[in-house]
Amino acid sequence: VTSALVGIAIGRGELPPVDTAVMPLFGTFRQPGPDPRRDQMTLEHVLTMTTGIEWDESTVAYTDPANSCAGMEKSADWVQFVLDQPMAEAPGTRFVYNSGATELLSQLLKQGTGKHAHEYAAEQLFAPLGITNTHWKTTPTGLADTEGGLYLTARDLAKLGYLYLKDGVWDGRRILPEGWVARSTTPLIDTRPGQPRSRKYGYQWWVLPTRDGATTAYAALGYGGQRLIVVPELEIAAVFTGWNIYEHPEFAPYAALDRILAAVSP
């Protein structure tokens, strides 16, 4: 959803192109120590989670204070927390799952559009799709919690998948800029190089390789088992929801994808 909002804002001229360096856009925040690598970070690096920022929310549980995301959520200003983190490598070098990167997009949306992401979404994305029953948590500074705070019904989540199936057009009206869906769902970065069926990543979308390698699928994979999986060749947008947060295994994305494909196979 945040990726879609960024695309809409770029299309409307409210955000700059994806190759724009982002650090100058955070001029009102306390600036970290000089690091030439940080100056190389672009909006595309933020969208693809290849920022180069030192961040770990994958090797420790979210309930562990050592988790970077947990540290961010304990802080008074989530954006400043992310900007304060040191650089680990040059942007574009490696994919590192970073919820803080998505929160940076929340700030950029606010600055560019003059509206918080939840307000902008209600106007530019949800209203055209007929989505009215939503709740979006906010951070201590009032920003939309774009890294994990949006609640939608399963049917409304499926509408987002259908919008992407139709290249960003809904009921004859173009909602997303032309080309944004294709770029967003292109496998721009390998998240686990060398591993079988390694997930790829685009603009905040996961790209899932199928067993046969001939079918394209991309997905929004929410924590706790929330899954939106889109298979364009089969014109399928499938949604799975889960109640688990910490205590039980999630429904694995590949298990969901394989079940979808098996259900429509001859």
mmCIF file of N, CA and C in Angstrom, residues 155-265:
data_model
loop_
_atom_site.group_PDB
_atom_site.id
_atom_site.type_symbol
_atom_site.label_atom_id
_atom_site.label_comp_id
_atom_site.label_asym_id
_atom_site.label_seq_id
_atom_site.Cartn_x
_atom_site.Cartn_y
_atom_site.Cartn_z
ATOM 1 N N ARG A 155 -11.404 -8.817 1.772
ATOM 2 C CA ARG A 155 -11.934 -8.421 0.458
ATOM 3 C C ARG A 155 -11.282 -7.126 -0.042
ATOM 4 N N ASP A 156 -11.065 -6.183 0.857
ATOM 5 C CA ASP A 156 -10.448 -4.932 0.436
ATOM 6 C C ASP A 156 -8.973 -5.131 0.089
ATOM 7 N N LEU A 157 -8.302 -6.023 0.797
ATOM 8 C CA LEU A 157 -6.924 -6.337 0.436
ATOM 9 C C LEU A 157 -6.875 -6.959 -0.958
ATOM 10 N N ALA A 158 -7.860 -7.792 -1.265
ATOM 11 C CA ALA A 158 -7.927 -8.395 -2.596
ATOM 12 C C ALA A 158 -8.116 -7.328 -3.672
ATOM 13 N N LYS A 159 -8.810 -6.245 -3.345
ATOM 14 C CA LYS A 159 -8.996 -5.169 -4.323
ATOM 15 C C LYS A 159 -7.653 -4.582 -4.748
ATOM 16 N N LEU A 160 -6.731 -4.477 -3.798
ATOM 17 C CA LEU A 160 -5.411 -3.970 -4.137
ATOM 18 C C LEU A 160 -4.743 -4.904 -5.146
ATOM 19 N N GLY A 161 -4.860 -6.224 -4.921
ATOM 20 C CA GLY A 161 -4.308 -7.175 -5.869
ATOM 21 C C GLY A 161 -4.947 -7.052 -7.234
ATOM 22 N N TYR A 162 -6.254 -6.841 -7.267
ATOM 23 C CA TYR A 162 -6.970 -6.694 -8.537
ATOM 24 C C TYR A 162 -6.519 -5.421 -9.256
ATOM 25 N N LEU A 163 -6.288 -4.353 -8.500
ATOM 26 C CA LEU A 163 -5.784 -3.117 -9.092
ATOM 27 C C LEU A 163 -4.454 -3.367 -9.797
ATOM 28 N N TYR A 164 -3.582 -4.144 -9.162
ATOM 29 C CA TYR A 164 -2.284 -4.446 -9.764
ATOM 30 C C TYR A 164 -2.433 -5.395 -10.945
ATOM 31 N N LEU A 165 -3.373 -6.324 -10.880
ATOM 32 C CA LEU A 165 -3.646 -7.196 -12.029
ATOM 33 C C LEU A 165 -4.014 -6.383 -13.259
ATOM 34 N N LYS A 166 -4.692 -5.279 -13.046
ATOM 35 C CA LYS A 166 -5.174 -4.437 -14.140
ATOM 36 C C LYS A 166 -4.247 -3.259 -14.399
ATOM 37 N N ASP A 167 -2.973 -3.399 -14.037
ATOM 38 C CA ASP A 167 -1.954 -2.390 -14.326
ATOM 39 C C ASP A 167 -2.277 -1.039 -13.722
ATOM 40 N N GLY A 168 -2.929 -1.049 -12.554
ATOM 41 C CA GLY A 168 -3.189 0.209 -11.860
ATOM 42 C C GLY A 168 -4.435 0.932 -12.307
ATOM 43 N N VAL A 169 -5.278 0.233 -13.093
ATOM 44 C CA VAL A 169 -6.525 0.848 -13.569
ATOM 45 C C VAL A 169 -7.699 0.206 -12.847
ATOM 46 N N TRP A 170 -8.627 1.023 -12.355
ATOM 47 C CA TRP A 170 -9.811 0.535 -11.631
ATOM 48 C C TRP A 170 -11.069 1.130 -12.260
ATOM 49 N N ASP A 171 -11.911 0.245 -12.769
ATOM 50 C CA ASP A 171 -13.187 0.674 -13.344
ATOM 51 C C ASP A 171 -12.987 1.773 -14.389
ATOM 52 N N GLY A 172 -11.963 1.576 -15.223
ATOM 53 C CA GLY A 172 -11.686 2.515 -16.299
ATOM 54 C C GLY A 172 -10.889 3.744 -15.908
ATOM 55 N N ARG A 173 -10.575 3.889 -14.639
ATOM 56 C CA ARG A 173 -9.833 5.062 -14.163
ATOM 57 C C ARG A 173 -8.425 4.653 -13.761
ATOM 58 N N ARG A 174 -7.424 5.351 -14.281
ATOM 59 C CA ARG A 174 -6.049 5.031 -13.904
ATOM 60 C C ARG A 174 -5.752 5.595 -12.522
ATOM 61 N N ILE A 175 -5.396 4.692 -11.596
ATOM 62 C CA ILE A 175 -5.094 5.088 -10.220
ATOM 63 C C ILE A 175 -3.583 5.198 -10.023
ATOM 64 N N LEU A 176 -2.847 4.225 -10.550
ATOM 65 C CA LEU A 176 -1.389 4.216 -10.446
ATOM 66 C C LEU A 176 -0.784 4.675 -11.766
ATOM 67 N N PRO A 177 0.335 5.373 -11.731
ATOM 68 C CA PRO A 177 0.952 5.839 -12.970
ATOM 69 C C PRO A 177 1.287 4.663 -13.893
ATOM 70 N N GLU A 178 1.216 4.912 -15.168
ATOM 71 C CA GLU A 178 1.556 3.874 -16.140
ATOM 72 C C GLU A 178 2.996 3.419 -15.928
ATOM 73 N N GLY A 179 3.193 2.108 -15.878
ATOM 74 C CA GLY A 179 4.522 1.540 -15.677
ATOM 75 C C GLY A 179 4.878 1.276 -14.229
ATOM 76 N N TRP A 180 4.115 1.842 -13.273
ATOM 77 C CA TRP A 180 4.467 1.674 -11.861
ATOM 78 C C TRP A 180 4.288 0.228 -11.399
ATOM 79 N N VAL A 181 3.226 -0.427 -11.844
ATOM 80 C CA VAL A 181 3.001 -1.817 -11.448
ATOM 81 C C VAL A 181 4.132 -2.701 -11.958
ATOM 82 N N ALA A 182 4.497 -2.538 -13.228
ATOM 83 C CA ALA A 182 5.554 -3.364 -13.810
ATOM 84 C C ALA A 182 6.869 -3.168 -13.067
ATOM 85 N N ARG A 183 7.223 -1.924 -12.795
ATOM 86 C CA ARG A 183 8.486 -1.660 -12.102
ATOM 87 C C ARG A 183 8.442 -2.166 -10.669
ATOM 88 N N SER A 184 7.310 -1.975 -9.996
ATOM 89 C CA SER A 184 7.182 -2.369 -8.592
ATOM 90 C C SER A 184 7.316 -3.873 -8.404
ATOM 91 N N THR A 185 6.867 -4.640 -9.391
ATOM 92 C CA THR A 185 6.836 -6.098 -9.258
ATOM 93 C C THR A 185 7.937 -6.779 -10.063
ATOM 94 N N THR A 186 8.889 -5.995 -10.532
ATOM 95 C CA THR A 186 10.071 -6.548 -11.197
ATOM 96 C C THR A 186 11.041 -7.056 -10.134
ATOM 97 N N PRO A 187 11.618 -8.249 -10.302
ATOM 98 C CA PRO A 187 12.579 -8.760 -9.310
ATOM 99 C C PRO A 187 13.904 -8.004 -9.380
ATOM 100 N N LEU A 188 13.977 -6.884 -8.693
ATOM 101 C CA LEU A 188 15.137 -6.001 -8.783
ATOM 102 C C LEU A 188 16.306 -6.478 -7.937
ATOM 103 N N ILE A 189 16.020 -7.228 -6.874
ATOM 104 C CA ILE A 189 17.080 -7.663 -5.953
ATOM 105 C C ILE A 189 16.765 -9.062 -5.444
ATOM 106 N N ASP A 190 17.792 -9.901 -5.364
ATOM 107 C CA ASP A 190 17.641 -11.251 -4.812
ATOM 108 C C ASP A 190 17.837 -11.153 -3.299
ATOM 109 N N THR A 191 16.834 -11.591 -2.528
ATOM 110 C CA THR A 191 16.917 -11.420 -1.079
ATOM 111 C C THR A 191 17.790 -12.470 -0.410
ATOM 112 N N ARG A 192 17.923 -13.633 -1.049
ATOM 113 C CA ARG A 192 18.752 -14.700 -0.481
ATOM 114 C C ARG A 192 19.511 -15.386 -1.603
ATOM 115 N N PRO A 193 20.526 -14.744 -2.136
ATOM 116 C CA PRO A 193 21.238 -15.286 -3.300
ATOM 117 C C PRO A 193 21.740 -16.711 -3.062
ATOM 118 N N GLY A 194 21.556 -17.548 -4.064
ATOM 119 C CA GLY A 194 22.074 -18.912 -3.999
ATOM 120 C C GLY A 194 21.151 -19.925 -3.372
ATOM 121 N N GLN A 195 20.083 -19.478 -2.733
ATOM 122 C CA GLN A 195 19.158 -20.412 -2.114
ATOM 123 C C GLN A 195 18.058 -20.795 -3.100
ATOM 124 N N PRO A 196 17.598 -22.071 -3.046
ATOM 125 C CA PRO A 196 16.537 -22.496 -3.960
ATOM 126 C C PRO A 196 15.255 -21.706 -3.736
ATOM 127 N N ARG A 197 14.588 -21.364 -4.821
ATOM 128 C CA ARG A 197 13.355 -20.575 -4.801
ATOM 129 C C ARG A 197 13.526 -19.305 -3.959
ATOM 130 N N SER A 198 14.667 -18.684 -4.086
ATOM 131 C CA SER A 198 14.944 -17.470 -3.329
ATOM 132 C C SER A 198 13.976 -16.365 -3.742
ATOM 133 N N ARG A 199 13.394 -15.707 -2.753
ATOM 134 C CA ARG A 199 12.489 -14.607 -3.038
ATOM 135 C C ARG A 199 13.263 -13.419 -3.598
ATOM 136 N N LYS A 200 12.648 -12.747 -4.526
ATOM 137 C CA LYS A 200 13.194 -11.498 -5.057
ATOM 138 C C LYS A 200 12.364 -10.343 -4.468
ATOM 139 N N TYR A 201 12.802 -9.124 -4.753
ATOM 140 C CA TYR A 201 12.110 -7.971 -4.177
ATOM 141 C C TYR A 201 12.079 -6.845 -5.192
ATOM 142 N N GLY A 202 10.928 -6.132 -5.224
ATOM 143 C CA GLY A 202 10.772 -4.960 -6.070
ATOM 144 C C GLY A 202 10.554 -3.744 -5.209
ATOM 145 N N TYR A 203 9.547 -2.945 -5.552
ATOM 146 C CA TYR A 203 9.222 -1.776 -4.748
ATOM 147 C C TYR A 203 8.230 -2.177 -3.662
ATOM 148 N N GLN A 204 8.764 -2.748 -2.575
ATOM 149 C CA GLN A 204 7.959 -3.177 -1.430
ATOM 150 C C GLN A 204 7.065 -4.380 -1.748
ATOM 151 N N TRP A 205 7.281 -5.034 -2.865
ATOM 152 C CA TRP A 205 6.592 -6.279 -3.231
ATOM 153 C C TRP A 205 7.607 -7.408 -3.283
ATOM 154 N N TRP A 206 7.215 -8.574 -2.769
ATOM 155 C CA TRP A 206 8.014 -9.789 -2.933
ATOM 156 C C TRP A 206 7.672 -10.428 -4.278
ATOM 157 N N VAL A 207 8.674 -10.939 -4.967
ATOM 158 C CA VAL A 207 8.461 -11.682 -6.210
ATOM 159 C C VAL A 207 8.832 -13.133 -5.931
ATOM 160 N N LEU A 208 7.850 -14.023 -6.098
ATOM 161 C CA LEU A 208 8.012 -15.420 -5.690
ATOM 162 C C LEU A 208 8.222 -16.322 -6.902
ATOM 163 N N PRO A 209 9.336 -17.026 -6.964
ATOM 164 C CA PRO A 209 9.514 -17.995 -8.035
ATOM 165 C C PRO A 209 8.627 -19.221 -7.819
ATOM 166 N N THR A 210 8.003 -19.699 -8.871
ATOM 167 C CA THR A 210 7.172 -20.901 -8.776
ATOM 168 C C THR A 210 8.038 -22.136 -9.010
ATOM 169 N N ARG A 211 7.479 -23.296 -8.721
ATOM 170 C CA ARG A 211 8.248 -24.533 -8.857
ATOM 171 C C ARG A 211 8.702 -24.756 -10.295
ATOM 172 N N ASP A 212 7.812 -24.459 -11.254
ATOM 173 C CA ASP A 212 8.168 -24.692 -12.651
ATOM 174 C C ASP A 212 9.004 -23.564 -13.234
ATOM 175 N N GLY A 213 9.074 -22.455 -12.531
ATOM 176 C CA GLY A 213 9.870 -21.336 -13.005
ATOM 177 C C GLY A 213 9.270 -20.614 -14.184
ATOM 178 N N ALA A 214 8.111 -21.061 -14.648
ATOM 179 C CA ALA A 214 7.510 -20.474 -15.847
ATOM 180 C C ALA A 214 6.425 -19.461 -15.520
ATOM 181 N N THR A 215 5.946 -19.472 -14.297
ATOM 182 C CA THR A 215 4.847 -18.604 -13.903
ATOM 183 C C THR A 215 5.367 -17.497 -12.990
ATOM 184 N N THR A 216 4.879 -16.305 -13.191
ATOM 185 C CA THR A 216 5.274 -15.170 -12.366
ATOM 186 C C THR A 216 4.242 -14.956 -11.267
ATOM 187 N N ALA A 217 4.721 -14.709 -10.071
ATOM 188 C CA ALA A 217 3.823 -14.381 -8.960
ATOM 189 C C ALA A 217 4.511 -13.323 -8.102
ATOM 190 N N TYR A 218 3.729 -12.402 -7.585
ATOM 191 C CA TYR A 218 4.278 -11.438 -6.643
ATOM 192 C C TYR A 218 3.314 -11.302 -5.477
ATOM 193 N N ALA A 219 3.829 -10.817 -4.348
ATOM 194 C CA ALA A 219 3.042 -10.917 -3.126
ATOM 195 C C ALA A 219 3.339 -9.806 -2.145
ATOM 196 N N ALA A 220 2.311 -9.481 -1.369
ATOM 197 C CA ALA A 220 2.450 -8.668 -0.165
ATOM 198 C C ALA A 220 2.350 -9.640 1.003
ATOM 199 N N LEU A 221 3.402 -9.744 1.786
ATOM 200 C CA LEU A 221 3.470 -10.756 2.845
ATOM 201 C C LEU A 221 3.479 -10.068 4.202
ATOM 202 N N GLY A 222 2.311 -9.997 4.822
ATOM 203 C CA GLY A 222 2.192 -9.323 6.100
ATOM 204 C C GLY A 222 2.517 -10.237 7.264
ATOM 205 N N TYR A 223 3.049 -9.631 8.309
ATOM 206 C CA TYR A 223 3.421 -10.393 9.501
ATOM 207 C C TYR A 223 2.203 -11.072 10.117
ATOM 208 N N GLY A 224 2.405 -12.287 10.581
ATOM 209 C CA GLY A 224 1.322 -13.023 11.212
ATOM 210 C C GLY A 224 0.506 -13.876 10.255
ATOM 211 N N GLY A 225 0.917 -13.945 8.987
ATOM 212 C CA GLY A 225 0.228 -14.816 8.040
ATOM 213 C C GLY A 225 -0.701 -14.111 7.077
ATOM 214 N N GLN A 226 -0.632 -12.772 7.015
ATOM 215 C CA GLN A 226 -1.475 -12.045 6.051
ATOM 216 C C GLN A 226 -0.799 -12.113 4.672
ATOM 217 N N ARG A 227 -1.508 -12.653 3.689
ATOM 218 C CA ARG A 227 -0.907 -12.876 2.380
ATOM 219 C C ARG A 227 -1.812 -12.363 1.269
ATOM 220 N N LEU A 228 -1.262 -11.538 0.400
ATOM 221 C CA LEU A 228 -1.904 -11.196 -0.864
ATOM 222 C C LEU A 228 -0.967 -11.683 -1.959
ATOM 223 N N ILE A 229 -1.421 -12.656 -2.737
ATOM 224 C CA ILE A 229 -0.590 -13.237 -3.788
ATOM 225 C C ILE A 229 -1.264 -13.010 -5.136
ATOM 226 N N VAL A 230 -0.515 -12.438 -6.061
ATOM 227 C CA VAL A 230 -1.031 -12.112 -7.380
ATOM 228 C C VAL A 230 -0.296 -12.956 -8.425
ATOM 229 N N VAL A 231 -1.067 -13.626 -9.273
ATOM 230 C CA VAL A 231 -0.507 -14.433 -10.365
ATOM 231 C C VAL A 231 -1.073 -13.870 -11.663
ATOM 232 N N PRO A 232 -0.381 -12.938 -12.298
ATOM 233 C CA PRO A 232 -0.939 -12.236 -13.451
ATOM 234 C C PRO A 232 -1.336 -13.147 -14.614
ATOM 235 N N GLU A 233 -0.511 -14.161 -14.913
ATOM 236 C CA GLU A 233 -0.803 -15.031 -16.059
ATOM 237 C C GLU A 233 -2.116 -15.779 -15.893
ATOM 238 N N LEU A 234 -2.509 -16.017 -14.653
ATOM 239 C CA LEU A 234 -3.758 -16.732 -14.383
ATOM 240 C C LEU A 234 -4.866 -15.787 -13.938
ATOM 241 N N GLU A 235 -4.576 -14.486 -13.905
ATOM 242 C CA GLU A 235 -5.538 -13.462 -13.478
ATOM 243 C C GLU A 235 -6.109 -13.776 -12.097
ATOM 244 N N ILE A 236 -5.196 -14.106 -11.192
ATOM 245 C CA ILE A 236 -5.593 -14.467 -9.832
ATOM 246 C C ILE A 236 -5.009 -13.467 -8.835
ATOM 247 N N ALA A 237 -5.864 -13.013 -7.939
ATOM 248 C CA ALA A 237 -5.425 -12.274 -6.753
ATOM 249 C C ALA A 237 -6.033 -13.005 -5.561
ATOM 250 N N ALA A 238 -5.206 -13.656 -4.772
ATOM 251 C CA ALA A 238 -5.686 -14.495 -3.673
ATOM 252 C C ALA A 238 -5.233 -13.932 -2.337
ATOM 253 N N VAL A 239 -6.112 -13.993 -1.357
ATOM 254 C CA VAL A 239 -5.816 -13.454 -0.026
ATOM 255 C C VAL A 239 -5.940 -14.556 1.017
ATOM 256 N N PHE A 240 -4.982 -14.604 1.906
ATOM 257 C CA PHE A 240 -5.027 -15.466 3.090
ATOM 258 C C PHE A 240 -4.841 -14.561 4.303
ATOM 259 N N THR A 241 -5.567 -14.828 5.362
ATOM 260 C CA THR A 241 -5.356 -14.063 6.591
ATOM 261 C C THR A 241 -5.030 -15.013 7.733
ATOM 262 N N GLY A 242 -4.356 -14.493 8.736
ATOM 263 C CA GLY A 242 -3.969 -15.301 9.882
ATOM 264 C C GLY A 242 -4.109 -14.507 11.156
ATOM 265 N N TRP A 243 -4.306 -15.199 12.236
ATOM 266 C CA TRP A 243 -4.484 -14.519 13.528
ATOM 267 C C TRP A 243 -3.195 -14.502 14.338
ATOM 268 N N ASN A 244 -2.206 -15.278 13.917
ATOM 269 C CA ASN A 244 -0.988 -15.424 14.705
ATOM 270 C C ASN A 244 -0.145 -14.145 14.691
ATOM 271 N N ILE A 245 0.435 -13.845 15.821
ATOM 272 C CA ILE A 245 1.443 -12.800 15.873
ATOM 273 C C ILE A 245 2.798 -13.396 16.267
ATOM 274 N N TYR A 246 2.900 -13.979 17.441
ATOM 275 C CA TYR A 246 4.197 -14.479 17.888
ATOM 276 C C TYR A 246 4.228 -15.967 18.200
ATOM 277 N N GLU A 247 3.093 -16.592 18.472
ATOM 278 C CA GLU A 247 3.120 -17.866 19.171
ATOM 279 C C GLU A 247 3.047 -19.110 18.288
ATOM 280 N N HIS A 248 2.648 -18.953 17.024
ATOM 281 C CA HIS A 248 2.457 -20.115 16.175
ATOM 282 C C HIS A 248 3.085 -19.883 14.811
ATOM 283 N N PRO A 249 3.402 -20.968 14.098
ATOM 284 C CA PRO A 249 3.990 -20.804 12.762
ATOM 285 C C PRO A 249 3.025 -20.094 11.814
ATOM 286 N N GLU A 250 3.575 -19.280 10.927
ATOM 287 C CA GLU A 250 2.775 -18.639 9.908
ATOM 288 C C GLU A 250 2.540 -19.592 8.738
ATOM 289 N N PHE A 251 1.520 -19.307 7.945
ATOM 290 C CA PHE A 251 1.286 -20.042 6.715
ATOM 291 C C PHE A 251 2.345 -19.589 5.713
ATOM 292 N N ALA A 252 3.280 -20.479 5.380
ATOM 293 C CA ALA A 252 4.423 -20.113 4.552
ATOM 294 C C ALA A 252 3.972 -19.601 3.183
ATOM 295 N N PRO A 253 4.596 -18.540 2.682
ATOM 296 C CA PRO A 253 4.194 -17.987 1.380
ATOM 297 C C PRO A 253 4.216 -19.005 0.254
ATOM 298 N N TYR A 254 5.252 -19.866 0.222
ATOM 299 C CA TYR A 254 5.321 -20.842 -0.866
ATOM 300 C C TYR A 254 4.225 -21.892 -0.737
ATOM 301 N N ALA A 255 3.857 -22.236 0.491
ATOM 302 C CA ALA A 255 2.747 -23.177 0.670
ATOM 303 C C ALA A 255 1.464 -22.564 0.126
ATOM 304 N N ALA A 256 1.276 -21.271 0.377
ATOM 305 C CA ALA A 256 0.095 -20.579 -0.144
ATOM 306 C C ALA A 256 0.123 -20.534 -1.672
ATOM 307 N N LEU A 257 1.260 -20.155 -2.229
ATOM 308 C CA LEU A 257 1.381 -20.057 -3.684
ATOM 309 C C LEU A 257 1.173 -21.424 -4.334
ATOM 310 N N ASP A 258 1.811 -22.456 -3.812
ATOM 311 C CA ASP A 258 1.681 -23.785 -4.411
ATOM 312 C C ASP A 258 0.241 -24.285 -4.342
ATOM 313 N N ARG A 259 -0.449 -23.934 -3.276
ATOM 314 C CA ARG A 259 -1.841 -24.367 -3.147
ATOM 315 C C ARG A 259 -2.715 -23.649 -4.190
ATOM 316 N N ILE A 260 -2.430 -22.368 -4.417
ATOM 317 C CA ILE A 260 -3.183 -21.630 -5.442
ATOM 318 C C ILE A 260 -2.987 -22.277 -6.803
ATOM 319 N N LEU A 261 -1.733 -22.532 -7.158
ATOM 320 C CA LEU A 261 -1.434 -23.078 -8.479
ATOM 321 C C LEU A 261 -2.019 -24.477 -8.650
ATOM 322 N N ALA A 262 -1.966 -25.278 -7.584
ATOM 323 C CA ALA A 262 -2.527 -26.623 -7.669
ATOM 324 C C ALA A 262 -4.037 -26.585 -7.873
ATOM 325 N N ALA A 263 -4.683 -25.580 -7.301
ATOM 326 C CA ALA A 263 -6.135 -25.505 -7.382
ATOM 327 C C ALA A 263 -6.616 -25.185 -8.796
ATOM 328 N N VAL A 264 -5.787 -24.539 -9.601
ATOM 329 C CA VAL A 264 -6.201 -24.160 -10.953
ATOM 330 C C VAL A 264 -5.510 -24.968 -12.042
ATOM 331 N N SER A 265 -4.665 -25.911 -11.664
ATOM 332 C CA SER A 265 -3.978 -26.730 -12.646
ATOM 333 C C SER A 265 -4.939 -27.745 -13.254
#
